[in-house]
Amino acid sequence: MSKIIIHGGFFSESSTNIETKIAKQQALLRIVKDSYAYLQNHSALETVVYAVSQLEDDELFNAGIGSQIQSDGKIRMSASLMDGESQKMSGVINIEEVKNPIQVAQVLMQVDDRILGGSGATNFARKHGFEPFSTEITQRRAEYEAKLASLGTGTVGCVALDNNGKIAVATSTGGKGFEIPGRISDSATVAGNYANEFCGVSLTGVGEDIVSNATAAKIVTRVTDGFSIEKAFEKTFAELKPYDGFAGAIGIDKQGNIFHQDSHPSMVFASFDGENEEVFE
């Protein structure tokens, strides 16, 4: 019964070469299959952290290592985690110099003040054994120095359904690049990362568009109210159209139906259920 789907942001044919496309396909398939194997002996909640940690550790994706640099030259990352069973959500916003922001969110799940931002998030990480770690890579510094502003569509995420029928979701981002320090992304909000016992959804895209549409929370609520996951995605994505909202989403419902959709080409993703694999083309 267990199912898993992951995403790694958007792929632009115009700005990315074929070698990078193939590398992302291979990385996503490797991570989704490894995480599926992990899921067989772990909960959905543990598995989404495991999968997103691997995505954060791969510089192909804009989260953790490889995160974008903001307008003041610093990297600030955001990540969140939600347990569909307990309805608990935890997250960090604009955390600095941490290798795996999603793992800090996992620790926060155990405390009362579960969403921390800025220096508070960073200080919490230090107090809980997360050593200072620079996630900057040479490519990001070169892009920053050349002021090559990106589309800001890089985020990673995972939705998992475990063998006990429990759903969890995790999302992590390195930001959109060159943003004003203090900007809040969708990744640590219920617009970008949401789950309950019926469905879990993770988003990537332009954070402002996703927050304006409350995308993840809407999709999950509609599934809860009886929509099929396909119809919930369809209706919610239609509501992005009036302002040409830029978003991609992955989801799994409690019946094990996996679904993904994007408003613009092309979200990179991979899914696996033990037999069938799918990866973006």
CSV table of C-alpha atoms in Angstrom, one decimal:
chain,number,residue,atom,x,y,z
A,1,MET,CA,0.0,0.0,0.0
A,2,SER,CA,2.9,2.4,0.7
A,3,LYS,CA,3.5,5.1,-2.0
A,4,ILE,CA,5.9,8.0,-2.4
A,5,ILE,CA,6.4,10.9,-4.7
A,6,ILE,CA,9.1,13.6,-4.6
A,7,HIS,CA,9.7,16.8,-6.5
A,8,GLY,CA,12.8,19.0,-7.2
A,9,GLY,CA,11.4,22.3,-8.5
A,10,PHE,CA,11.1,23.3,-12.1
A,11,PHE,CA,13.1,22.4,-15.2
A,12,SER,CA,13.6,25.0,-17.9
A,13,GLU,CA,14.4,23.7,-21.3
A,14,SER,CA,15.7,27.1,-22.3
A,15,SER,CA,18.2,27.5,-19.5
A,16,THR,CA,19.3,24.0,-18.7
A,17,ASN,CA,21.2,21.5,-20.8
A,18,ILE,CA,20.3,17.9,-21.6
A,19,GLU,CA,23.1,16.6,-19.3
A,20,THR,CA,21.5,18.4,-16.3
A,21,LYS,CA,18.1,17.1,-17.2
A,22,ILE,CA,19.3,13.5,-17.3
A,23,ALA,CA,21.2,14.0,-14.1
A,24,LYS,CA,18.0,15.3,-12.4
A,25,GLN,CA,16.0,12.3,-13.7
A,26,GLN,CA,18.6,9.9,-12.4
A,27,ALA,CA,18.9,11.6,-9.0
A,28,LEU,CA,15.2,11.7,-8.5
A,29,LEU,CA,14.7,8.1,-9.4
A,30,ARG,CA,17.6,7.1,-7.1
A,31,ILE,CA,16.2,9.1,-4.2
A,32,VAL,CA,12.6,8.0,-4.6
A,33,LYS,CA,13.5,4.3,-4.8
A,34,ASP,CA,15.9,4.6,-1.8
A,35,SER,CA,13.2,6.4,0.2
A,36,TYR,CA,10.6,3.9,-0.8
A,37,ALA,CA,12.8,1.1,0.6
A,38,TYR,CA,13.3,3.2,3.8
A,39,LEU,CA,9.5,3.6,4.0
A,40,GLN,CA,9.0,-0.1,4.3
A,41,ASN,CA,10.4,0.0,7.8
A,42,HIS,CA,9.7,3.6,8.8
A,43,SER,CA,6.7,5.9,9.2
A,44,ALA,CA,5.6,8.4,6.5
A,45,LEU,CA,6.8,11.2,8.8
A,46,GLU,CA,10.3,9.7,9.1
A,47,THR,CA,10.4,9.0,5.4
A,48,VAL,CA,9.6,12.4,4.1
A,49,VAL,CA,12.4,13.8,6.3
A,50,TYR,CA,14.7,11.1,4.9
A,51,ALA,CA,13.9,11.9,1.3
A,52,VAL,CA,14.0,15.7,1.6
A,53,SER,CA,17.4,15.4,3.4
A,54,GLN,CA,18.8,13.6,0.4
A,55,LEU,CA,17.3,16.3,-1.9
A,56,GLU,CA,18.9,19.0,0.3
A,57,ASP,CA,22.3,17.2,0.0
A,58,ASP,CA,22.2,17.2,-3.8
A,59,GLU,CA,23.5,20.4,-5.4
A,60,LEU,CA,21.3,19.8,-8.5
A,61,PHE,CA,18.4,21.1,-6.5
A,62,ASN,CA,17.7,24.5,-4.8
A,63,ALA,CA,17.5,23.4,-1.2
A,64,GLY,CA,20.2,22.8,1.4
A,65,ILE,CA,23.4,22.6,-0.6
A,66,GLY,CA,23.0,24.6,-3.8
A,67,SER,CA,20.5,27.2,-2.2
A,68,GLN,CA,20.1,30.5,-3.9
A,69,ILE,CA,21.9,33.6,-2.6
A,70,GLN,CA,19.8,36.6,-1.5
A,71,SER,CA,20.3,40.2,-2.5
A,72,ASP,CA,22.6,40.9,0.5
A,73,GLY,CA,24.9,38.0,-0.4
A,74,LYS,CA,23.6,35.6,2.2
A,75,ILE,CA,21.8,32.3,1.9
A,76,ARG,CA,18.6,31.8,4.0
A,77,MET,CA,16.6,28.6,3.7
A,78,SER,CA,13.1,27.5,4.7
A,79,ALA,CA,11.6,24.1,5.3
A,80,SER,CA,8.5,22.5,6.9
A,81,LEU,CA,7.1,19.2,7.9
A,82,MET,CA,3.5,18.1,8.5
A,83,ASP,CA,2.1,14.9,10.0
A,84,GLY,CA,-1.2,14.1,8.5
A,85,GLU,CA,-2.3,12.0,11.5
A,86,SER,CA,-1.6,14.5,14.4
A,87,GLN,CA,-2.1,17.6,12.2
A,88,LYS,CA,1.1,19.0,13.6
A,89,MET,CA,3.2,21.2,11.4
A,90,SER,CA,6.7,22.4,12.2
A,91,GLY,CA,9.1,24.6,10.2
A,92,VAL,CA,12.0,27.0,9.9
A,93,ILE,CA,11.9,30.2,7.9
A,94,ASN,CA,15.1,32.0,6.7
A,95,ILE,CA,17.5,29.7,8.7
A,96,GLU,CA,21.2,30.2,8.0
A,97,GLU,CA,24.2,27.9,7.7
A,98,VAL,CA,22.5,24.6,8.4
A,99,LYS,CA,23.1,21.6,6.1
A,100,ASN,CA,19.6,20.1,6.4
A,101,PRO,CA,16.8,22.6,7.4
A,102,ILE,CA,14.2,19.8,7.2
A,103,GLN,CA,16.0,18.0,10.1
A,104,VAL,CA,15.7,21.1,12.2
A,105,ALA,CA,12.0,21.1,11.4
A,106,GLN,CA,11.8,17.5,12.6
A,107,VAL,CA,13.3,18.4,16.0
A,108,LEU,CA,10.9,21.3,16.3
A,109,MET,CA,8.0,18.8,15.9
A,110,GLN,CA,8.7,17.9,19.6
A,111,VAL,CA,8.4,21.4,21.1
A,112,ASP,CA,5.5,23.8,21.6
A,113,ASP,CA,6.9,26.7,19.4
A,114,ARG,CA,7.0,24.7,16.2
A,115,ILE,CA,7.7,27.3,13.5
A,116,LEU,CA,10.7,29.5,14.0
A,117,GLY,CA,12.2,32.2,11.8
A,118,GLY,CA,15.5,34.0,11.2
A,119,SER,CA,18.0,34.1,14.0
A,120,GLY,CA,15.6,32.2,16.3
A,121,ALA,CA,15.6,29.3,13.9
A,122,THR,CA,19.4,29.3,13.5
A,123,ASN,CA,19.9,29.6,17.3
A,124,PHE,CA,17.6,26.7,17.9
A,125,ALA,CA,19.5,24.6,15.4
A,126,ARG,CA,22.8,25.4,17.2
A,127,LYS,CA,21.4,24.5,20.6
A,128,HIS,CA,20.3,21.1,19.2
A,129,GLY,CA,23.6,20.1,17.7
A,130,PHE,CA,23.4,21.4,14.2
A,131,GLU,CA,26.9,22.6,13.4
A,132,PRO,CA,27.5,25.7,11.2
A,133,PHE,CA,27.6,24.6,7.6
A,134,SER,CA,27.9,26.7,4.5
A,135,THR,CA,25.5,25.5,1.8
A,136,GLU,CA,27.0,27.8,-0.8
A,137,ILE,CA,28.3,26.3,-4.0
A,138,THR,CA,30.6,27.9,-6.6
A,139,GLN,CA,27.8,28.0,-9.2
A,140,ARG,CA,25.5,29.9,-7.0
A,141,ARG,CA,28.2,32.5,-6.2
A,142,ALA,CA,29.0,32.9,-9.8
A,143,GLU,CA,25.3,33.4,-10.6
A,144,TYR,CA,25.1,36.0,-7.8
A,145,GLU,CA,28.2,37.8,-8.9
A,146,ALA,CA,26.9,38.0,-12.4
A,147,LYS,CA,23.4,39.0,-11.1
A,148,LEU,CA,21.7,36.2,-13.1
A,149,ALA,CA,18.4,36.3,-11.3
A,150,SER,CA,16.6,32.9,-11.5
A,151,LEU,CA,12.9,32.3,-12.0
A,152,GLY,CA,12.7,31.5,-8.3
A,153,THR,CA,11.1,28.1,-8.9
A,154,GLY,CA,13.4,25.8,-7.0
A,155,THR,CA,12.1,23.8,-4.1
A,156,VAL,CA,12.1,20.2,-3.1
A,157,GLY,CA,9.5,18.1,-1.4
A,158,CYS,CA,8.1,14.7,-0.6
A,159,VAL,CA,4.7,13.1,0.1
A,160,ALA,CA,4.6,9.6,1.6
A,161,LEU,CA,1.9,7.2,2.5
A,162,ASP,CA,3.1,4.4,4.8
A,163,ASN,CA,2.0,0.8,5.3
A,164,ASN,CA,-0.2,1.9,8.2
A,165,GLY,CA,-2.1,4.3,6.0
A,166,LYS,CA,-0.5,7.4,7.5
A,167,ILE,CA,0.4,10.4,5.3
A,168,ALA,CA,3.2,13.0,5.8
A,169,VAL,CA,4.7,15.8,3.7
A,170,ALA,CA,8.0,17.7,3.8
A,171,THR,CA,9.1,20.7,1.7
A,172,SER,CA,12.4,22.6,1.7
A,173,THR,CA,13.7,25.6,-0.3
A,174,GLY,CA,16.8,27.6,-0.9
A,175,GLY,CA,14.7,30.6,-1.9
A,176,LYS,CA,14.3,32.3,-5.3
A,177,GLY,CA,17.6,34.2,-5.4
A,178,PHE,CA,18.2,37.9,-5.0
A,179,GLU,CA,15.1,38.4,-2.9
A,180,ILE,CA,14.8,41.0,-0.2
A,181,PRO,CA,16.2,39.6,3.1
A,182,GLY,CA,13.2,38.7,5.3
A,183,ARG,CA,11.0,37.5,2.4
A,184,ILE,CA,8.8,34.6,3.5
A,185,SER,CA,8.4,31.7,1.0
A,186,ASP,CA,5.5,29.4,0.8
A,187,SER,CA,7.5,26.3,1.8
A,188,ALA,CA,7.0,26.7,5.5
A,189,THR,CA,3.3,27.7,5.2
A,190,VAL,CA,0.2,25.6,4.8
A,191,ALA,CA,0.0,27.0,1.2
A,192,GLY,CA,3.1,25.1,0.2
A,193,ASN,CA,3.1,22.1,2.6
A,194,TYR,CA,0.0,20.5,4.0
A,195,ALA,CA,-1.4,17.1,5.0
A,196,ASN,CA,-4.2,15.5,7.0
A,197,GLU,CA,-5.4,11.9,7.2
A,198,PHE,CA,-7.0,12.1,3.8
A,199,CYS,CA,-4.3,13.7,1.6
A,200,GLY,CA,-0.8,15.3,1.6
A,201,VAL,CA,0.5,18.0,-0.9
A,202,SER,CA,3.9,19.7,-1.4
A,203,LEU,CA,4.4,22.7,-3.7
A,204,THR,CA,7.1,24.3,-5.8
A,205,GLY,CA,7.0,27.5,-7.9
A,206,VAL,CA,6.6,31.2,-7.1
A,207,GLY,CA,5.9,31.5,-3.4
A,208,GLU,CA,3.8,34.6,-3.7
A,209,ASP,CA,1.5,32.9,-6.2
A,210,ILE,CA,1.2,29.8,-4.1
A,211,VAL,CA,0.4,31.7,-0.9
A,212,SER,CA,-2.2,33.9,-2.7
A,213,ASN,CA,-4.0,30.7,-3.8
A,214,ALA,CA,-3.5,28.8,-0.5
A,215,THR,CA,-2.8,25.9,-2.9
A,216,ALA,CA,-1.8,22.9,-0.7
A,217,ALA,CA,-4.4,23.6,2.0
A,218,LYS,CA,-7.1,24.0,-0.7
A,219,ILE,CA,-6.3,20.7,-2.4
A,220,VAL,CA,-6.2,18.8,0.8
A,221,THR,CA,-9.4,20.4,2.0
A,222,ARG,CA,-11.2,19.5,-1.2
A,223,VAL,CA,-10.1,15.9,-1.0
A,224,THR,CA,-11.2,15.8,2.6
A,225,ASP,CA,-14.6,17.2,1.5
A,226,GLY,CA,-15.0,14.4,-1.1
A,227,PHE,CA,-13.3,15.6,-4.3
A,228,SER,CA,-11.1,13.0,-6.1
A,229,ILE,CA,-7.5,14.1,-5.9
A,230,GLU,CA,-7.5,14.8,-9.6
A,231,LYS,CA,-10.6,17.1,-9.4
A,232,ALA,CA,-9.1,18.8,-6.3
A,233,PHE,CA,-5.9,19.6,-8.2
A,234,GLU,CA,-7.9,20.6,-11.3
A,235,LYS,CA,-10.1,23.1,-9.5
A,236,THR,CA,-7.3,24.6,-7.4
A,237,PHE,CA,-5.0,25.0,-10.3
A,238,ALA,CA,-7.8,26.7,-12.3
A,239,GLU,CA,-7.9,29.3,-9.5
A,240,LEU,CA,-4.2,30.2,-10.3
A,241,LYS,CA,-5.1,31.2,-13.9
A,242,PRO,CA,-6.6,34.7,-13.3
A,243,TYR,CA,-3.1,35.9,-12.3
A,244,ASP,CA,-1.1,33.4,-14.3
A,245,GLY,CA,0.1,31.8,-11.0
A,246,PHE,CA,3.3,29.7,-11.3
A,247,ALA,CA,3.1,26.5,-9.3
A,248,GLY,CA,3.7,22.7,-9.4
A,249,ALA,CA,2.3,20.2,-6.9
A,250,ILE,CA,2.6,16.6,-5.9
A,251,GLY,CA,0.1,14.7,-3.8
A,252,ILE,CA,-1.0,11.3,-2.4
A,253,ASP,CA,-4.5,10.6,-1.0
A,254,LYS,CA,-5.4,8.0,1.6
A,255,GLN,CA,-6.4,5.5,-1.1
A,256,GLY,CA,-2.9,5.6,-2.5
A,257,ASN,CA,-3.7,7.7,-5.5
A,258,ILE,CA,-0.6,9.7,-6.6
A,259,PHE,CA,-1.1,12.9,-8.6
A,260,HIS,CA,1.0,15.8,-9.8
A,261,GLN,CA,0.3,18.9,-11.8
A,262,ASP,CA,2.0,22.1,-12.9
A,263,SER,CA,0.7,25.4,-14.2
A,264,HIS,CA,3.8,25.9,-16.4
A,265,PRO,CA,6.2,23.4,-17.8
A,266,SER,CA,7.9,21.6,-16.3
A,267,MET,CA,8.1,20.4,-12.6
A,268,VAL,CA,10.7,17.7,-12.0
A,269,PHE,CA,9.4,14.8,-10.0
A,270,ALA,CA,9.6,11.1,-9.5
A,271,SER,CA,7.2,8.5,-7.9
A,272,PHE,CA,7.5,4.9,-6.9
A,273,ASP,CA,5.2,2.3,-5.3
A,274,GLY,CA,7.4,-0.7,-5.3
A,275,GLU,CA,6.6,-1.7,-8.8
A,276,ASN,CA,5.8,1.3,-10.9
A,277,GLU,CA,8.1,4.2,-11.3
A,278,GLU,CA,7.4,7.6,-13.0
A,279,VAL,CA,9.8,10.4,-13.7
A,280,PHE,CA,9.4,13.7,-15.4
A,281,GLU,CA,10.3,13.8,-19.2
